[in-house]
Short mmCIF file of C-alpha atoms in Angstrom, two decimals:
data_model
loop_
_atom_site.label_atom_id
_atom_site.label_comp_id
_atom_site.label_asym_id
_atom_site.label_seq_id
_atom_site.Cartn_x
_atom_site.Cartn_y
_atom_site.Cartn_z
CA UNK A 1 37.47 27.30 -25.38
CA UNK A 2 39.64 25.73 -28.07
CA UNK A 3 40.65 29.00 -29.72
CA UNK A 4 42.35 31.90 -27.90
CA UNK A 5 40.00 34.65 -26.75
CA UNK A 6 40.29 37.65 -29.08
CA UNK A 7 41.10 40.79 -27.08
CA UNK A 8 40.99 44.48 -27.96
CA UNK A 9 42.92 46.90 -25.73
CA UNK A 10 41.65 50.50 -25.40
CA UNK A 11 43.64 53.18 -23.55
CA UNK A 12 44.80 56.63 -24.61
CA UNK A 13 48.27 56.08 -23.10
CA UNK A 14 50.63 54.07 -25.30
CA UNK A 15 52.61 52.65 -22.38
CA UNK A 16 49.40 51.48 -20.70
CA UNK A 17 48.35 49.69 -23.90
CA UNK A 18 51.77 48.08 -24.16
CA UNK A 19 51.55 46.93 -20.55
CA UNK A 20 48.12 45.39 -21.03
CA UNK A 21 49.21 43.73 -24.28
CA UNK A 22 52.24 42.22 -22.54
CA UNK A 23 50.16 40.86 -19.65
CA UNK A 24 47.46 39.39 -21.86
CA UNK A 25 49.80 38.01 -24.55
CA UNK A 26 51.76 36.05 -21.92
CA UNK A 27 48.76 33.73 -21.65
CA UNK A 28 48.15 31.38 -24.62
CA UNK A 29 44.44 31.55 -23.88
CA UNK A 30 44.32 35.12 -25.21
CA UNK A 31 45.38 36.92 -28.37
CA UNK A 32 45.44 40.71 -28.68
CA UNK A 33 43.92 41.55 -32.06
CA UNK A 34 44.12 45.33 -31.85
CA UNK A 35 44.67 48.51 -29.85
CA UNK A 36 42.59 51.67 -29.61
CA UNK A 37 43.59 55.09 -28.28
CA UNK A 38 40.05 56.44 -27.83
CA UNK A 39 36.47 55.35 -27.31
CA UNK A 40 35.62 56.15 -30.91
CA UNK A 41 38.46 53.99 -32.17
CA UNK A 42 37.48 51.17 -29.80
CA UNK A 43 33.95 51.20 -31.22
CA UNK A 44 35.24 51.19 -34.80
CA UNK A 45 37.79 48.41 -34.20
CA UNK A 46 35.22 46.26 -32.42
CA UNK A 47 33.20 46.24 -35.63
CA UNK A 48 36.24 45.51 -37.80
CA UNK A 49 38.19 43.04 -35.67
CA UNK A 50 35.36 41.20 -33.87
CA UNK A 51 37.04 40.86 -30.46
CA UNK A 52 35.35 38.71 -27.84
CA UNK A 53 36.74 40.78 -24.98
CA UNK A 54 37.57 44.49 -24.72
CA UNK A 55 39.82 45.97 -22.02
CA UNK A 56 38.61 49.56 -21.67
CA UNK A 57 40.21 52.46 -19.83
CA UNK A 58 37.70 54.76 -18.13
CA UNK A 59 39.27 58.16 -18.77
CA UNK A 60 39.98 58.92 -22.43
CA UNK A 61 39.59 62.13 -24.45
CA UNK A 62 36.54 62.46 -26.68
CA UNK A 63 34.32 59.43 -26.14
CA UNK A 64 35.30 58.21 -22.70
CA UNK A 65 35.29 54.62 -21.51
CA UNK A 66 31.76 54.63 -20.08
CA UNK A 67 30.27 56.06 -23.28
CA UNK A 68 32.29 53.60 -25.38
CA UNK A 69 30.99 50.67 -23.31
CA UNK A 70 27.41 51.76 -23.86
CA UNK A 71 27.96 52.20 -27.60
CA UNK A 72 29.75 48.88 -28.04
CA UNK A 73 27.21 46.91 -26.00
CA UNK A 74 24.39 48.50 -27.99
CA UNK A 75 25.94 47.55 -31.33
CA UNK A 76 27.66 44.29 -30.30
CA UNK A 77 25.87 42.92 -27.20
CA UNK A 78 27.82 39.66 -27.08
CA UNK A 79 31.20 41.40 -26.69
CA UNK A 80 32.43 41.29 -23.11
CA UNK A 81 34.01 44.42 -21.67
CA UNK A 82 36.26 44.82 -18.63
CA UNK A 83 36.97 48.32 -17.38
CA UNK A 84 40.61 48.99 -16.46
CA UNK A 85 41.41 51.84 -14.09
CA UNK A 86 43.55 53.01 -11.19
CA UNK A 87 40.44 53.90 -9.15
CA UNK A 88 38.50 51.56 -6.86
CA UNK A 89 35.74 54.14 -6.43
CA UNK A 90 32.43 52.30 -6.00
CA UNK A 91 30.69 54.97 -8.09
CA UNK A 92 32.94 54.10 -11.05
CA UNK A 93 32.22 50.42 -10.54
CA UNK A 94 28.49 51.09 -10.45
CA UNK A 95 28.63 53.22 -13.61
CA UNK A 96 30.63 50.55 -15.46
CA UNK A 97 28.07 47.86 -14.62
CA UNK A 98 25.18 50.14 -15.47
CA UNK A 99 26.63 50.74 -18.94
CA UNK A 100 26.93 46.98 -19.48
CA UNK A 101 30.53 46.07 -18.54
CA UNK A 102 31.14 42.52 -17.33
CA UNK A 103 34.06 43.33 -15.07
CA UNK A 104 36.32 45.87 -13.43
CA UNK A 105 40.12 45.55 -13.07
CA UNK A 106 42.59 47.75 -11.20
CA UNK A 107 45.81 48.56 -13.04
CA UNK A 108 47.94 47.91 -9.97
CA UNK A 109 46.95 44.24 -9.66
CA UNK A 110 49.67 41.70 -10.41
CA UNK A 111 49.67 40.08 -13.87
CA UNK A 112 48.62 36.64 -12.63
CA UNK A 113 45.55 38.16 -10.94
CA UNK A 114 44.71 39.91 -14.23
CA UNK A 115 44.89 36.70 -16.21
CA UNK A 116 42.89 34.69 -13.66
CA UNK A 117 40.18 37.35 -13.66
CA UNK A 118 40.03 37.59 -17.46
CA UNK A 119 39.74 33.81 -17.73
CA UNK A 120 36.80 33.97 -15.31
CA UNK A 121 35.13 36.68 -17.40
CA UNK A 122 35.71 34.74 -20.63
CA UNK A 123 34.04 31.67 -19.09
CA UNK A 124 31.20 33.68 -17.53
CA UNK A 125 32.43 32.73 -14.07
CA UNK A 126 33.55 36.07 -12.66
CA UNK A 127 33.97 35.50 -8.92
CA UNK A 128 32.77 38.36 -6.74
CA UNK A 129 34.77 38.86 -3.57
CA UNK A 130 33.17 40.27 -0.43
CA UNK A 131 34.87 43.67 -0.70
CA UNK A 132 33.56 44.16 -4.23
CA UNK A 133 30.09 43.00 -3.22
CA UNK A 134 29.99 45.47 -0.34
CA UNK A 135 31.16 48.30 -2.60
CA UNK A 136 28.28 47.55 -4.93
CA UNK A 137 25.83 47.36 -2.05
CA UNK A 138 26.96 50.69 -0.62
CA UNK A 139 26.63 52.42 -3.98
CA UNK A 140 23.26 50.89 -4.80
CA UNK A 141 22.11 51.54 -1.24
CA UNK A 142 22.97 55.23 -1.48
CA UNK A 143 21.19 55.53 -4.82
CA UNK A 144 18.19 53.59 -3.51
CA UNK A 145 17.90 55.99 -0.58
CA UNK A 146 17.89 58.94 -2.97
CA UNK A 147 15.23 57.25 -5.11
CA UNK A 148 13.04 56.57 -2.06
CA UNK A 149 13.36 60.16 -0.92
CA UNK A 150 12.46 61.42 -4.39
CA UNK A 151 9.52 59.02 -4.54
CA UNK A 152 8.26 60.23 -1.16
CA UNK A 153 8.46 63.82 -2.36
CA UNK A 154 6.52 62.81 -5.50
CA UNK A 155 3.76 61.18 -3.46
CA UNK A 156 3.46 64.15 -1.14
CA UNK A 157 3.07 66.31 -4.23
CA UNK A 158 0.47 64.02 -5.74
CA UNK A 159 2.84 62.39 -8.24
CA UNK A 160 2.72 58.75 -9.24
CA UNK A 161 5.18 56.29 -7.77
CA UNK A 162 6.64 52.99 -8.95
CA UNK A 163 5.25 50.01 -7.06
CA UNK A 164 8.08 47.55 -7.70
CA UNK A 165 5.50 44.85 -8.58
CA UNK A 166 7.48 44.01 -11.72
CA UNK A 167 10.50 42.95 -9.71
CA UNK A 168 8.40 40.89 -7.31
CA UNK A 169 6.69 39.14 -10.22
CA UNK A 170 10.03 38.41 -11.90
CA UNK A 171 11.43 36.87 -8.70
CA UNK A 172 8.28 34.76 -8.29
CA UNK A 173 8.83 33.39 -11.81
CA UNK A 174 12.10 31.74 -10.76
CA UNK A 175 11.96 27.98 -10.31
CA UNK A 176 13.32 26.41 -7.08
CA UNK A 177 16.41 25.26 -9.00
CA UNK A 178 16.99 28.74 -10.42
CA UNK A 179 16.78 30.22 -6.93
CA UNK A 180 19.38 27.69 -5.72
CA UNK A 181 21.72 28.68 -8.53
CA UNK A 182 21.12 32.39 -7.98
CA UNK A 183 22.08 32.05 -4.30
CA UNK A 184 25.18 30.01 -5.13
CA UNK A 185 26.36 32.61 -7.65
CA UNK A 186 25.66 35.43 -5.19
CA UNK A 187 27.96 33.69 -2.70
CA UNK A 188 30.77 33.82 -5.26
CA UNK A 189 30.70 30.25 -6.58
CA UNK A 190 31.91 29.56 -10.11
CA UNK A 191 29.83 27.54 -12.55
CA UNK A 192 31.93 24.43 -11.91
CA UNK A 193 31.44 24.74 -8.15
CA UNK A 194 27.69 25.30 -8.55
CA UNK A 195 27.46 22.26 -10.82
CA UNK A 196 29.34 20.05 -8.34
CA UNK A 197 27.32 21.18 -5.34
CA UNK A 198 23.97 20.65 -7.08
CA UNK A 199 24.86 17.53 -9.07
CA UNK A 200 24.42 19.25 -12.44
CA UNK A 201 26.55 19.70 -15.54
CA UNK A 202 28.25 23.06 -16.15
CA UNK A 203 26.25 23.39 -19.37
CA UNK A 204 23.00 23.05 -17.41
CA UNK A 205 24.15 25.65 -14.90
CA UNK A 206 24.99 28.07 -17.72
CA UNK A 207 21.56 27.58 -19.26
CA UNK A 208 19.87 28.20 -15.92
CA UNK A 209 21.95 31.36 -15.43
CA UNK A 210 20.90 32.66 -18.83
CA UNK A 211 17.24 32.11 -17.93
CA UNK A 212 17.67 33.77 -14.53
CA UNK A 213 19.27 36.87 -16.03
CA UNK A 214 16.52 37.12 -18.63
CA UNK A 215 13.73 36.75 -16.07
CA UNK A 216 15.21 39.36 -13.74
CA UNK A 217 16.21 41.70 -16.59
CA UNK A 218 19.86 41.72 -15.48
CA UNK A 219 23.00 41.90 -17.59
CA UNK A 220 25.63 39.92 -15.70
CA UNK A 221 26.64 37.97 -12.58
CA UNK A 222 27.64 41.06 -10.66
CA UNK A 223 24.20 42.59 -11.10
CA UNK A 224 22.71 39.22 -10.11
CA UNK A 225 24.69 39.28 -6.86
CA UNK A 226 23.55 42.84 -6.17
CA UNK A 227 19.95 41.73 -6.76
CA UNK A 228 20.26 38.85 -4.27
CA UNK A 229 21.72 41.10 -1.55
CA UNK A 230 19.31 43.94 -2.20
CA UNK A 231 16.28 41.60 -1.93
CA UNK A 232 17.44 39.95 1.28
CA UNK A 233 18.17 36.60 -0.35
CA UNK A 234 21.75 36.62 0.98
CA UNK A 235 22.85 37.98 4.35
CA UNK A 236 25.08 41.04 4.19
#
């Protein structure tokens, strides 16, 4: 990227906004173009200021962070959003991803870790460490168990059940190369590492990733990793 990534900071606490601005502005690869104190203001400023990346607090009065993410992604789908919170609750992580966020940062991480992570998000190379992957798996696993139980109750009562054929068909549509890239991403490799290991250009890897996400109806790399684990493509 030749131009700095345009960043909008959203948090209802002034000191928190100042802290995030200070961390982000210390890196020449980013420029903070605005600050919002609520979800409503974040939505409005996204339309006015055209940020490429939004740092969004979860808990805000009025329209909270989750609702703001959903609204922003609906109106401006290309804007990337990273949730910022003090909680590492897997349920919060799951909800953030479900609403369309591309990442999840803890406020107590050191500034250099923040900047490294935001660079990865900006370049679509968000690495997924094993702890984060397992948190996602536990949350999705618990929800899957509840869905299976509900489905079983529906069948016993004569209700219709989902067959999952759509997912199987989508996976079958992947080419051998796309499956290779999916597995590499699920293991936490960045685009550059995938390209080097497979003898491809980074541009080609990015194009393959876009096709994979479209075929599997997924929004981001984290959801792609969850998909690979959930379907037994990667060992837990």
